[in-house]
Coordinates of C-alpha atoms in Angstrom, one line a residue:
M1 CA 8.7 -4.0 19.4
V2 CA 8.8 -0.8 17.7
K3 CA 9.7 2.3 16.8
V4 CA 8.8 5.6 15.6
S5 CA 11.1 9.3 15.5
S6 CA 9.3 12.7 15.4
D7 CA 12.7 13.6 14.1
L8 CA 12.4 15.1 10.8
S9 CA 15.4 17.0 9.2
G10 CA 15.7 19.0 6.1
G11 CA 11.8 18.3 5.2
L12 CA 12.2 14.8 4.9
P13 CA 10.1 12.1 7.1
A14 CA 11.0 10.5 10.0
L15 CA 11.8 6.8 10.4
V16 CA 10.7 3.7 11.8
M17 CA 12.2 1.2 12.8
I18 CA 11.0 -2.0 13.2
V19 CA 13.5 -3.9 15.4
V20 CA 13.6 -8.0 16.3
V21 CA 16.7 -8.9 17.0
A22 CA 17.8 -6.7 19.3
I23 CA 16.3 -3.3 20.7
S24 CA 17.4 -0.4 18.6
C25 CA 17.6 3.7 18.4
V26 CA 16.4 5.9 15.6
G27 CA 17.6 9.5 15.1
R28 CA 17.4 12.1 13.2
V29 CA 18.2 11.3 9.8
N30 CA 19.3 13.3 6.3
H31 CA 18.5 10.8 3.7
Q32 CA 19.6 13.6 1.1
A33 CA 23.0 14.2 2.3
D34 CA 23.3 10.2 2.8
I35 CA 22.6 10.0 -0.2
E36 CA 25.2 12.5 -2.3
D37 CA 27.9 11.6 0.9
D38 CA 28.0 7.6 0.4
R39 CA 27.4 6.7 -3.0
V40 CA 28.5 8.5 -5.9
S41 CA 26.0 7.4 -8.7
A42 CA 22.5 5.4 -8.4
P43 CA 22.8 1.4 -9.2
T44 CA 22.9 -0.2 -12.8
A45 CA 20.5 -2.3 -14.7
Q46 CA 23.0 -4.8 -12.8
T47 CA 23.4 -3.4 -9.3
F48 CA 19.3 -2.5 -9.1
P49 CA 18.1 -3.4 -6.0
R50 CA 15.4 -6.9 -6.1
I51 CA 12.6 -5.0 -5.7
D52 CA 9.3 -7.4 -4.5
G53 CA 5.8 -5.9 -3.6
S54 CA 1.5 -5.2 -2.4
T55 CA -0.1 -5.4 -5.3
S56 CA -1.2 -1.8 -5.8
T57 CA 2.7 -0.1 -4.8
E58 CA 2.5 -2.4 -8.6
P59 CA 3.2 1.2 -10.6
L60 CA 5.5 3.1 -7.9
N61 CA 7.7 0.4 -8.6
A62 CA 8.6 0.0 -12.0
M63 CA 8.2 4.8 -11.7
V64 CA 10.8 4.4 -9.8
A65 CA 13.2 2.0 -11.8
C66 CA 11.8 4.0 -14.6
K67 CA 13.5 7.1 -13.3
V68 CA 16.7 5.9 -10.9
L69 CA 17.8 3.6 -14.5
D70 CA 16.8 7.0 -17.4
V71 CA 13.9 4.4 -19.0
T72 CA 10.6 6.0 -20.3
C73 CA 7.6 4.6 -18.7
H74 CA 3.3 4.5 -19.8
W75 CA 0.4 4.0 -19.0
L76 CA -1.1 1.0 -19.9
D77 CA -4.8 -0.6 -19.3
G78 CA -5.0 -4.6 -19.0
L79 CA -7.0 -7.1 -20.4
F80 CA -9.6 -7.3 -17.5
G81 CA -9.7 -3.4 -17.1
E82 CA -6.6 -3.2 -14.8
R83 CA -4.6 -0.1 -15.5
R84 CA -0.3 -1.3 -15.1
V85 CA 2.9 0.4 -15.0
Y86 CA 4.9 -0.2 -17.7
P87 CA 9.0 0.4 -18.6
E88 CA 10.2 0.5 -22.1
L89 CA 13.5 -2.1 -21.3
T90 CA 14.5 -3.4 -23.6
G91 CA 17.8 -3.7 -23.9
Y92 CA 17.7 -4.3 -19.9
E93 CA 16.9 -8.1 -21.4
G94 CA 20.2 -10.6 -19.1
S95 CA 21.2 -7.3 -16.8
G96 CA 19.4 -9.7 -13.8
L97 CA 16.7 -7.0 -13.4
R98 CA 13.9 -8.1 -11.1
L99 CA 11.1 -6.2 -10.5
A100 CA 8.4 -8.8 -8.6
H101 CA 4.8 -7.6 -7.2
S102 CA 4.4 -10.9 -3.8
G103 CA 1.2 -9.1 -2.0
T104 CA 2.6 -7.3 0.8
H105 CA 3.1 -10.9 2.5
G106 CA 5.0 -12.5 0.3
S107 CA 7.1 -9.6 -0.3
Y108 CA 8.2 -9.1 3.3
V109 CA 8.4 -14.1 3.3
N110 CA 10.5 -12.7 0.0
L111 CA 12.7 -9.7 1.7
I112 CA 13.3 -12.2 5.3
K113 CA 14.4 -15.1 3.0
G114 CA 16.4 -13.0 2.1
E115 CA 14.3 -13.6 -2.2
A116 CA 14.1 -9.8 -1.7
D117 CA 16.5 -6.4 -1.4
L118 CA 13.5 -4.1 -1.0
I119 CA 9.9 -4.1 -0.7
L120 CA 7.1 -1.8 -1.2
V121 CA 4.5 -2.0 1.0
A122 CA 0.6 -0.8 1.8
R123 CA 1.8 -1.6 5.4
T124 CA 4.1 -1.7 8.3
P125 CA 4.5 -6.6 9.4
A126 CA 2.1 -8.5 10.7
S127 CA 2.7 -10.1 13.9
G128 CA 3.5 -13.1 11.5
E129 CA 5.9 -12.2 9.8
A130 CA 7.9 -10.0 12.6
Q131 CA 7.9 -13.4 13.9
A132 CA 9.2 -14.9 11.5
A133 CA 11.9 -12.1 10.6
R134 CA 12.5 -12.7 14.4
A135 CA 12.8 -16.6 14.0
A136 CA 15.5 -15.7 11.5
G137 CA 17.9 -13.8 13.0
V138 CA 17.6 -10.3 10.8
E139 CA 15.7 -7.1 11.3
L140 CA 13.5 -4.4 9.5
E141 CA 13.7 -1.1 9.4
I142 CA 10.8 0.1 7.6
A143 CA 10.9 4.4 6.2
P144 CA 6.6 5.3 5.0
I145 CA 7.2 6.8 1.1
A146 CA 4.0 8.6 0.7
H147 CA 0.5 9.1 2.3
D148 CA -2.1 6.6 1.1
A149 CA -5.9 5.7 2.2
F150 CA -8.6 3.0 3.0
V151 CA -12.2 2.8 1.4
F152 CA -15.1 0.7 0.9
I153 CA -16.6 0.4 -2.3
V154 CA -20.3 -0.5 -3.4
N155 CA -22.1 -0.8 -6.4
E156 CA -22.9 2.4 -8.5
S157 CA -26.6 2.0 -8.2
N158 CA -26.6 1.6 -4.1
V159 CA -28.0 4.9 -2.4
V160 CA -26.4 4.7 0.4
R161 CA -23.9 7.4 0.0
D162 CA -22.7 7.7 3.2
L163 CA -21.3 5.7 6.2
T164 CA -19.9 6.6 10.0
G165 CA -17.2 3.6 11.5
D166 CA -19.4 2.5 13.9
Q167 CA -21.3 1.6 11.3
L168 CA -18.5 -0.1 9.2
R169 CA -17.4 -1.7 12.2
S170 CA -21.4 -3.4 12.5
V171 CA -21.6 -4.4 8.9
F172 CA -18.2 -6.2 8.6
A173 CA -19.5 -7.6 12.1
G174 CA -22.3 -9.0 11.3
D175 CA -23.9 -6.7 13.2
I176 CA -25.6 -4.5 10.9
T177 CA -27.5 -6.9 7.7
D178 CA -29.3 -5.1 5.6
W179 CA -29.1 -2.0 4.4
S180 CA -31.6 -0.9 5.3
E181 CA -30.8 -0.4 9.4
L182 CA -28.6 2.6 7.1
G183 CA -31.2 4.5 4.9
G184 CA -31.4 2.2 2.0
P185 CA -33.6 -0.7 0.1
V186 CA -34.7 -3.2 2.4
A187 CA -32.6 -6.0 1.1
E188 CA -29.0 -7.9 2.7
I189 CA -25.9 -6.2 2.8
H190 CA -23.3 -8.7 1.3
P191 CA -19.8 -8.0 3.0
Y192 CA -16.6 -9.2 0.8
Q193 CA -14.1 -9.1 2.5
R194 CA -10.3 -10.4 1.5
N195 CA -8.1 -13.4 2.3
E196 CA -6.4 -13.0 6.0
E197 CA -2.7 -12.9 5.0
S198 CA -3.3 -10.2 2.4
G199 CA -2.6 -6.4 3.2
S200 CA -5.7 -4.7 3.3
Q201 CA -7.3 -7.3 5.8
E202 CA -4.8 -6.7 7.8
L203 CA -5.2 -2.7 6.9
M204 CA -9.3 -3.7 8.4
R205 CA -8.9 -4.9 11.6
R206 CA -6.3 -1.7 12.2
L207 CA -7.5 0.3 10.8
V208 CA -11.7 0.1 11.5
M209 CA -12.1 -2.7 13.3
R210 CA -9.5 -1.6 16.2
G211 CA -10.4 -5.3 17.5
R212 CA -13.9 -6.2 16.4
A213 CA -13.9 -9.7 14.9
M214 CA -15.2 -9.8 11.8
V215 CA -17.9 -11.7 10.4
D216 CA -17.4 -15.2 9.4
L217 CA -18.8 -15.7 5.3
P218 CA -16.7 -17.5 3.9
Q219 CA -18.9 -17.4 0.7
L220 CA -17.5 -14.0 0.9
V221 CA -13.8 -14.1 0.7
V222 CA -12.2 -12.8 -2.0
P223 CA -8.9 -14.3 -3.4
T224 CA -6.9 -10.1 -4.6
M225 CA -7.8 -6.2 -5.0
A226 CA -9.3 -6.8 -7.7
A227 CA -11.6 -9.1 -7.0
P228 CA -13.9 -7.0 -4.6
F229 CA -14.1 -4.9 -7.9
Y230 CA -15.8 -7.4 -9.8
A231 CA -17.5 -8.2 -6.9
V232 CA -19.3 -5.8 -5.7
S233 CA -19.7 -4.3 -10.0
S234 CA -21.9 -7.5 -10.0
D235 CA -23.4 -7.3 -7.0
T236 CA -26.0 -3.4 -6.4
L237 CA -26.3 -5.2 -2.2
G238 CA -22.2 -5.6 -1.5
I239 CA -20.2 -3.2 0.0
G240 CA -16.3 -4.1 -0.1
Y241 CA -12.5 -1.8 0.6
S242 CA -9.7 -1.8 -1.3
V243 CA -6.7 0.9 -0.4
Y244 CA -7.6 4.7 -1.5
Y245 CA -4.2 4.5 -4.4
Y246 CA -5.2 1.0 -6.7
E247 CA -8.8 2.1 -6.6
A248 CA -8.2 5.3 -8.0
N249 CA -5.4 4.4 -10.2
M250 CA -5.6 0.5 -10.5
A251 CA -8.6 -0.4 -10.2
P252 CA -11.4 -2.0 -12.8
R253 CA -13.6 0.8 -11.8
E254 CA -17.4 0.0 -13.8
R255 CA -20.6 -0.5 -11.6
V256 CA -18.5 1.0 -8.9
R257 CA -18.2 4.0 -6.9
L258 CA -16.3 4.8 -3.6
V259 CA -18.7 5.9 -0.3
A260 CA -17.2 8.9 2.3
V261 CA -16.8 8.2 5.3
N262 CA -17.5 10.6 8.7
G263 CA -19.2 13.4 5.2
V264 CA -15.7 13.3 3.7
L265 CA -14.8 11.2 1.0
P266 CA -11.4 10.7 0.3
D267 CA -9.1 12.3 -2.2
T268 CA -6.1 13.7 -2.4
A269 CA -7.0 16.7 -0.5
S270 CA -9.2 14.9 2.4
I271 CA -5.9 12.3 2.3
R272 CA -2.8 15.5 2.2
S273 CA -5.1 17.2 5.5
K274 CA -5.9 13.8 7.4
R275 CA -9.2 14.5 7.6
Y276 CA -10.3 11.8 6.0
P277 CA -10.5 8.9 9.0
F278 CA -8.7 6.5 8.0
V279 CA -5.2 7.7 6.3
S280 CA -2.8 5.0 6.3
D281 CA 0.4 5.4 4.8
V282 CA 2.9 3.3 2.4
Y283 CA 6.9 2.1 3.2
A284 CA 9.8 1.2 1.8
V285 CA 11.7 -1.7 4.1
I286 CA 15.5 -2.9 4.1
L287 CA 16.6 -5.4 6.2
G288 CA 18.8 -4.2 8.9
N289 CA 22.1 -5.8 7.9
Q290 CA 22.6 -3.7 4.1
G291 CA 25.6 -2.0 4.3
A292 CA 25.9 2.1 4.6
D293 CA 26.8 1.9 1.0
S294 CA 24.8 -1.1 -0.9
N295 CA 21.8 -0.1 -3.5
A296 CA 19.4 -1.2 -1.6
R297 CA 19.9 1.7 1.1
W298 CA 20.0 3.8 -1.4
L299 CA 16.9 3.5 -2.7
W300 CA 16.0 3.2 1.0
H301 CA 17.4 7.1 1.3
W302 CA 16.7 8.3 -2.0
L303 CA 13.0 7.3 -2.1
L304 CA 12.0 10.2 1.0
S305 CA 14.7 12.6 -0.3
L306 CA 13.0 15.4 -2.9
E307 CA 13.9 13.8 -6.7
G308 CA 11.9 10.1 -4.0
Q309 CA 9.1 12.0 -3.2
A310 CA 8.7 13.7 -6.5
V311 CA 8.7 10.2 -8.4
V312 CA 6.3 9.2 -5.6
A313 CA 4.1 12.7 -6.5
A314 CA 4.5 11.7 -10.2
S315 CA 2.9 7.7 -9.9
G316 CA -0.2 9.2 -8.2
Y317 CA 0.6 8.4 -4.5
V318 CA -0.1 11.3 -1.9
P319 CA 3.5 12.5 -1.3
L320 CA 5.0 12.9 2.3
N321 CA 6.9 16.8 1.5
Q322 CA 3.1 18.1 1.0

């Protein structure tokens, strides 16, 4: 069962509780007070929770560790154009500090199996992940910690700059197959998709397709978050999708640009105001059996505190308290 609380306390965001064992109520929560009352100090490198997450939350994961442990972080460009945040952790070797990035589905699996203490993910659990939690006899406690958006990319040479939600659904359902139907040239559309268990694919089904089946084109299914960008950068007839944070901060973006949806380009302002139609959230998830004084629960609450939300903003996400 999913129960959403609309309560806000002290300018802090509501919690979402995914209950997979028994029905539970989510009441008014003052996260900053919880931090001050339950814990004297933040976790150390030796006691820092095992964090896992979606590929797109990797920089936030690193920046949270940098802030809590008081170390420096740097944005660096990778060999193939992707950007990442790297903490300066010299001296922390052997401390047990672990910042993993197993992807959205892998992160849920690791949390349910007890191999992660907290995960930062771009969506709520898919039905299979919720079933796995029920089978394991655990509950997942979920808090939205940032705003993001689901976006579409095309080759920079593509003349189509704006699509409606209905047009996008029709393209990825296989009903619109030629760019000329969208104001472009007479040419076949190549709608790239993500693999079934990816966070992007689940968001595509939930936010965009809304129950419509996607066209079966296995040759256009790509396996990683970077893959749609590589594909569209070399395919002038391609269209793909991702989350805004990854596109804006991490992705290889040569010869790729965003498409407006219903006349609105995704950016920080249109996401914050929700003028852009496909706004999504980023979530911190822990197991319900984490004690009130556990390091994972401390960090879960801290992400929703004023200090935690400042780190969310510094990472490039749209924080909830703005």
